Amino acid sequence: MPEMSQPRELFLHELGDILYAENMLVKTLPKLAKEATDPDLRTGFEMHLAQTRKHVENVKQVFEAMGEKATAEKCPGIDGITAEHDEFMKKEKPTPDICDLFLTGAGARAEHYEIAAYTGLVISAKALGETNAARLLEQNLAEEKEALKTLEAAAMRLSKAGAPA
Ligand code: ZN
Ligand code: FE
């Protein structure tokens, strides 16, 4: 393998990372929705699943806009966030209330990861003069930020519900 020397190559690699992460989240979000008992939290995960499917399409479109084949790149970052969730559930066996609260944090960890990835990708796309790519990536970024806000609001609500009187 020759050494990577071009910002465009780095951009494409990181685009592959987020494609892998989004695909992983398409598989994970239905699991989180099933684990949630709070109806609003469950609906939130289901709504974000629909958005995440669109994110996959948008990322593929970015590859296309750049004349490249969409290629996912194994992303240990999102794998780690997923593994942390799985291990917690297995080891701690949380009650439904604690599980809901835990899921708000687990979801927020994934959103923060995606927000960091898309923020960097938008900056790079603009620097590369890829206006269409930047616009598509900004759409995804905006929805990740919304999803994070929703999770934070749920965390606040569910924490208060569980607080001693
Ligand atoms: Zn997403
Ligand atoms: Fe997300």
PDB file of N, CA and C in Angstrom, residues 104-156:
ATOM      1  N   THR A 104     -30.750   6.345  26.941  1.00  0.00           N
ATOM      2  CA  THR A 104     -30.584   7.741  26.519  1.00  0.00           C
ATOM      3  C   THR A 104     -29.093   8.080  26.412  1.00  0.00           C
ATOM      4  N   GLY A 105     -28.307   7.549  27.334  1.00  0.00           N
ATOM      5  CA  GLY A 105     -26.861   7.808  27.311  1.00  0.00           C
ATOM      6  C   GLY A 105     -26.151   7.026  26.214  1.00  0.00           C
ATOM      7  N   ALA A 106     -26.585   5.783  26.026  1.00  0.00           N
ATOM      8  CA  ALA A 106     -25.981   4.953  24.974  1.00  0.00           C
ATOM      9  C   ALA A 106     -26.252   5.593  23.608  1.00  0.00           C
ATOM     10  N   GLY A 107     -27.494   6.025  23.409  1.00  0.00           N
ATOM     11  CA  GLY A 107     -27.849   6.686  22.151  1.00  0.00           C
ATOM     12  C   GLY A 107     -27.068   7.976  21.972  1.00  0.00           C
ATOM     13  N   ALA A 108     -26.949   8.751  23.049  1.00  0.00           N
ATOM     14  CA  ALA A 108     -26.223  10.024  22.975  1.00  0.00           C
ATOM     15  C   ALA A 108     -24.757   9.793  22.604  1.00  0.00           C
ATOM     16  N   ARG A 109     -24.174   8.696  23.102  1.00  0.00           N
ATOM     17  CA  ARG A 109     -22.775   8.397  22.746  1.00  0.00           C
ATOM     18  C   ARG A 109     -22.640   8.188  21.239  1.00  0.00           C
ATOM     19  N   ALA A 110     -23.575   7.481  20.665  1.00  0.00           N
ATOM     20  CA  ALA A 110     -23.532   7.260  19.209  1.00  0.00           C
ATOM     21  C   ALA A 110     -23.735   8.578  18.462  1.00  0.00           C
ATOM     22  N   GLU A 111     -24.660   9.410  18.934  1.00  0.00           N
ATOM     23  CA  GLU A 111     -24.912  10.696  18.254  1.00  0.00           C
ATOM     24  C   GLU A 111     -23.670  11.594  18.316  1.00  0.00           C
ATOM     25  N   HIS A 112     -23.037  11.644  19.473  1.00  0.00           N
ATOM     26  CA  HIS A 112     -21.818  12.464  19.575  1.00  0.00           C
ATOM     27  C   HIS A 112     -20.756  11.987  18.593  1.00  0.00           C
ATOM     28  N   TYR A 113     -20.645  10.687  18.470  1.00  0.00           N
ATOM     29  CA  TYR A 113     -19.668  10.117  17.539  1.00  0.00           C
ATOM     30  C   TYR A 113     -19.981  10.546  16.111  1.00  0.00           C
ATOM     31  N   GLU A 114     -21.246  10.432  15.738  1.00  0.00           N
ATOM     32  CA  GLU A 114     -21.662  10.809  14.386  1.00  0.00           C
ATOM     33  C   GLU A 114     -21.494  12.311  14.158  1.00  0.00           C
ATOM     34  N   ILE A 115     -21.839  13.097  15.157  1.00  0.00           N
ATOM     35  CA  ILE A 115     -21.712  14.553  15.025  1.00  0.00           C
ATOM     36  C   ILE A 115     -20.244  14.933  14.783  1.00  0.00           C
ATOM     37  N   ALA A 116     -19.339  14.305  15.514  1.00  0.00           N
ATOM     38  CA  ALA A 116     -17.909  14.577  15.306  1.00  0.00           C
ATOM     39  C   ALA A 116     -17.503  14.193  13.883  1.00  0.00           C
ATOM     40  N   ALA A 117     -17.970  13.031  13.435  1.00  0.00           N
ATOM     41  CA  ALA A 117     -17.599  12.554  12.099  1.00  0.00           C
ATOM     42  C   ALA A 117     -18.146  13.490  11.021  1.00  0.00           C
ATOM     43  N   TYR A 118     -19.423  13.836  11.105  1.00  0.00           N
ATOM     44  CA  TYR A 118     -20.022  14.691  10.069  1.00  0.00           C
ATOM     45  C   TYR A 118     -19.473  16.114  10.103  1.00  0.00           C
ATOM     46  N   THR A 119     -19.180  16.624  11.286  1.00  0.00           N
ATOM     47  CA  THR A 119     -18.601  17.966  11.366  1.00  0.00           C
ATOM     48  C   THR A 119     -17.288  18.012  10.586  1.00  0.00           C
ATOM     49  N   GLY A 120     -16.448  17.010  10.792  1.00  0.00           N
ATOM     50  CA  GLY A 120     -15.190  16.938  10.070  1.00  0.00           C
ATOM     51  C   GLY A 120     -15.393  16.750   8.575  1.00  0.00           C
ATOM     52  N   LEU A 121     -16.352  15.903   8.223  1.00  0.00           N
ATOM     53  CA  LEU A 121     -16.613  15.637   6.798  1.00  0.00           C
ATOM     54  C   LEU A 121     -17.121  16.885   6.075  1.00  0.00           C
ATOM     55  N   VAL A 122     -17.975  17.668   6.748  1.00  0.00           N
ATOM     56  CA  VAL A 122     -18.492  18.900   6.131  1.00  0.00           C
ATOM     57  C   VAL A 122     -17.341  19.877   5.886  1.00  0.00           C
ATOM     58  N   ILE A 123     -16.475  20.026   6.876  1.00  0.00           N
ATOM     59  CA  ILE A 123     -15.318  20.918   6.725  1.00  0.00           C
ATOM     60  C   ILE A 123     -14.465  20.465   5.540  1.00  0.00           C
ATOM     61  N   SER A 124     -14.185  19.179   5.461  1.00  0.00           N
ATOM     62  CA  SER A 124     -13.339  18.652   4.379  1.00  0.00           C
ATOM     63  C   SER A 124     -14.010  18.803   3.021  1.00  0.00           C
ATOM     64  N   ALA A 125     -15.316  18.493   2.951  1.00  0.00           N
ATOM     65  CA  ALA A 125     -16.018  18.588   1.670  1.00  0.00           C
ATOM     66  C   ALA A 125     -15.954  20.021   1.148  1.00  0.00           C
ATOM     67  N   LYS A 126     -16.156  20.983   2.037  1.00  0.00           N
ATOM     68  CA  LYS A 126     -16.084  22.391   1.631  1.00  0.00           C
ATOM     69  C   LYS A 126     -14.676  22.744   1.161  1.00  0.00           C
ATOM     70  N   ALA A 127     -13.672  22.289   1.908  1.00  0.00           N
ATOM     71  CA  ALA A 127     -12.281  22.578   1.546  1.00  0.00           C
ATOM     72  C   ALA A 127     -11.937  21.977   0.187  1.00  0.00           C
ATOM     73  N   LEU A 128     -12.558  20.829  -0.115  1.00  0.00           N
ATOM     74  CA  LEU A 128     -12.290  20.162  -1.398  1.00  0.00           C
ATOM     75  C   LEU A 128     -13.120  20.760  -2.540  1.00  0.00           C
ATOM     76  N   GLY A 129     -14.000  21.716  -2.194  1.00  0.00           N
ATOM     77  CA  GLY A 129     -14.841  22.329  -3.215  1.00  0.00           C
ATOM     78  C   GLY A 129     -16.011  21.448  -3.638  1.00  0.00           C
ATOM     79  N   GLU A 130     -16.330  20.434  -2.799  1.00  0.00           N
ATOM     80  CA  GLU A 130     -17.432  19.518  -3.098  1.00  0.00           C
ATOM     81  C   GLU A 130     -18.717  20.051  -2.457  1.00  0.00           C
ATOM     82  N   THR A 131     -19.340  21.001  -3.140  1.00  0.00           N
ATOM     83  CA  THR A 131     -20.492  21.701  -2.566  1.00  0.00           C
ATOM     84  C   THR A 131     -21.689  20.776  -2.349  1.00  0.00           C
ATOM     85  N   ASN A 132     -21.978  19.949  -3.345  1.00  0.00           N
ATOM     86  CA  ASN A 132     -23.121  19.030  -3.213  1.00  0.00           C
ATOM     87  C   ASN A 132     -22.901  18.040  -2.079  1.00  0.00           C
ATOM     88  N   ALA A 133     -21.706  17.532  -1.996  1.00  0.00           N
ATOM     89  CA  ALA A 133     -21.360  16.598  -0.923  1.00  0.00           C
ATOM     90  C   ALA A 133     -21.546  17.281   0.434  1.00  0.00           C
ATOM     91  N   ALA A 134     -21.061  18.506   0.546  1.00  0.00           N
ATOM     92  CA  ALA A 134     -21.162  19.240   1.818  1.00  0.00           C
ATOM     93  C   ALA A 134     -22.630  19.422   2.214  1.00  0.00           C
ATOM     94  N   ARG A 135     -23.461  19.712   1.237  1.00  0.00           N
ATOM     95  CA  ARG A 135     -24.881  19.942   1.517  1.00  0.00           C
ATOM     96  C   ARG A 135     -25.545  18.665   2.044  1.00  0.00           C
ATOM     97  N   LEU A 136     -25.266  17.534   1.423  1.00  0.00           N
ATOM     98  CA  LEU A 136     -25.839  16.258   1.867  1.00  0.00           C
ATOM     99  C   LEU A 136     -25.345  15.914   3.274  1.00  0.00           C
ATOM    100  N   LEU A 137     -24.072  16.136   3.523  1.00  0.00           N
ATOM    101  CA  LEU A 137     -23.498  15.807   4.829  1.00  0.00           C
ATOM    102  C   LEU A 137     -24.048  16.732   5.913  1.00  0.00           C
ATOM    103  N   GLU A 138     -24.324  17.973   5.535  1.00  0.00           N
ATOM    104  CA  GLU A 138     -24.922  18.917   6.491  1.00  0.00           C
ATOM    105  C   GLU A 138     -26.334  18.496   6.887  1.00  0.00           C
ATOM    106  N   GLN A 139     -27.061  17.917   5.942  1.00  0.00           N
ATOM    107  CA  GLN A 139     -28.407  17.406   6.258  1.00  0.00           C
ATOM    108  C   GLN A 139     -28.316  16.328   7.338  1.00  0.00           C
ATOM    109  N   ASN A 140     -27.391  15.383   7.141  1.00  0.00           N
ATOM    110  CA  ASN A 140     -27.214  14.323   8.137  1.00  0.00           C
ATOM    111  C   ASN A 140     -26.806  14.913   9.481  1.00  0.00           C
ATOM    112  N   LEU A 141     -25.837  15.823   9.443  1.00  0.00           N
ATOM    113  CA  LEU A 141     -25.341  16.436  10.681  1.00  0.00           C
ATOM    114  C   LEU A 141     -26.479  17.104  11.457  1.00  0.00           C
ATOM    115  N   ALA A 142     -27.343  17.834  10.752  1.00  0.00           N
ATOM    116  CA  ALA A 142     -28.444  18.535  11.423  1.00  0.00           C
ATOM    117  C   ALA A 142     -29.376  17.538  12.114  1.00  0.00           C
ATOM    118  N   GLU A 143     -29.629  16.402  11.472  1.00  0.00           N
ATOM    119  CA  GLU A 143     -30.536  15.411  12.077  1.00  0.00           C
ATOM    120  C   GLU A 143     -29.891  14.698  13.253  1.00  0.00           C
ATOM    121  N   GLU A 144     -28.579  14.509  13.205  1.00  0.00           N
ATOM    122  CA  GLU A 144     -27.892  13.912  14.363  1.00  0.00           C
ATOM    123  C   GLU A 144     -27.989  14.858  15.564  1.00  0.00           C
ATOM    124  N   LYS A 145     -27.831  16.147  15.296  1.00  0.00           N
ATOM    125  CA  LYS A 145     -27.906  17.124  16.391  1.00  0.00           C
ATOM    126  C   LYS A 145     -29.311  17.140  16.995  1.00  0.00           C
ATOM    127  N   GLU A 146     -30.330  17.037  16.152  1.00  0.00           N
ATOM    128  CA  GLU A 146     -31.714  16.976  16.634  1.00  0.00           C
ATOM    129  C   GLU A 146     -31.933  15.725  17.479  1.00  0.00           C
ATOM    130  N   ALA A 147     -31.411  14.607  16.975  1.00  0.00           N
ATOM    131  CA  ALA A 147     -31.573  13.334  17.698  1.00  0.00           C
ATOM    132  C   ALA A 147     -30.908  13.428  19.071  1.00  0.00           C
ATOM    133  N   LEU A 148     -29.742  14.070  19.132  1.00  0.00           N
ATOM    134  CA  LEU A 148     -29.051  14.225  20.414  1.00  0.00           C
ATOM    135  C   LEU A 148     -29.894  15.061  21.380  1.00  0.00           C
ATOM    136  N   LYS A 149     -30.462  16.145  20.871  1.00  0.00           N
ATOM    137  CA  LYS A 149     -31.309  17.006  21.725  1.00  0.00           C
ATOM    138  C   LYS A 149     -32.494  16.227  22.282  1.00  0.00           C
ATOM    139  N   THR A 150     -33.114  15.417  21.428  1.00  0.00           N
ATOM    140  CA  THR A 150     -34.255  14.595  21.851  1.00  0.00           C
ATOM    141  C   THR A 150     -33.845  13.634  22.963  1.00  0.00           C
ATOM    142  N   LEU A 151     -32.667  13.023  22.803  1.00  0.00           N
ATOM    143  CA  LEU A 151     -32.187  12.079  23.812  1.00  0.00           C
ATOM    144  C   LEU A 151     -31.869  12.793  25.122  1.00  0.00           C
ATOM    145  N   GLU A 152     -31.310  13.990  25.015  1.00  0.00           N
ATOM    146  CA  GLU A 152     -30.981  14.753  26.227  1.00  0.00           C
ATOM    147  C   GLU A 152     -32.255  15.150  26.970  1.00  0.00           C
ATOM    148  N   ALA A 153     -33.287  15.532  26.209  1.00  0.00           N
ATOM    149  CA  ALA A 153     -34.565  15.884  26.835  1.00  0.00           C
ATOM    150  C   ALA A 153     -35.172  14.656  27.517  1.00  0.00           C
ATOM    151  N   ALA A 154     -35.069  13.506  26.879  1.00  0.00           N
ATOM    152  CA  ALA A 154     -35.591  12.264  27.464  1.00  0.00           C
ATOM    153  C   ALA A 154     -34.821  11.919  28.735  1.00  0.00           C
ATOM    154  N   ALA A 155     -33.502  12.109  28.705  1.00  0.00           N
ATOM    155  CA  ALA A 155     -32.676  11.814  29.876  1.00  0.00           C
ATOM    156  C   ALA A 155     -33.109  12.685  31.056  1.00  0.00           C
ATOM    157  N   MET A 156     -33.359  13.950  30.772  1.00  0.00           N
ATOM    158  CA  MET A 156     -33.784  14.892  31.804  1.00  0.00           C
ATOM    159  C   MET A 156     -35.125  14.456  32.390  1.00  0.00           C
TER     160      MET A 156
END
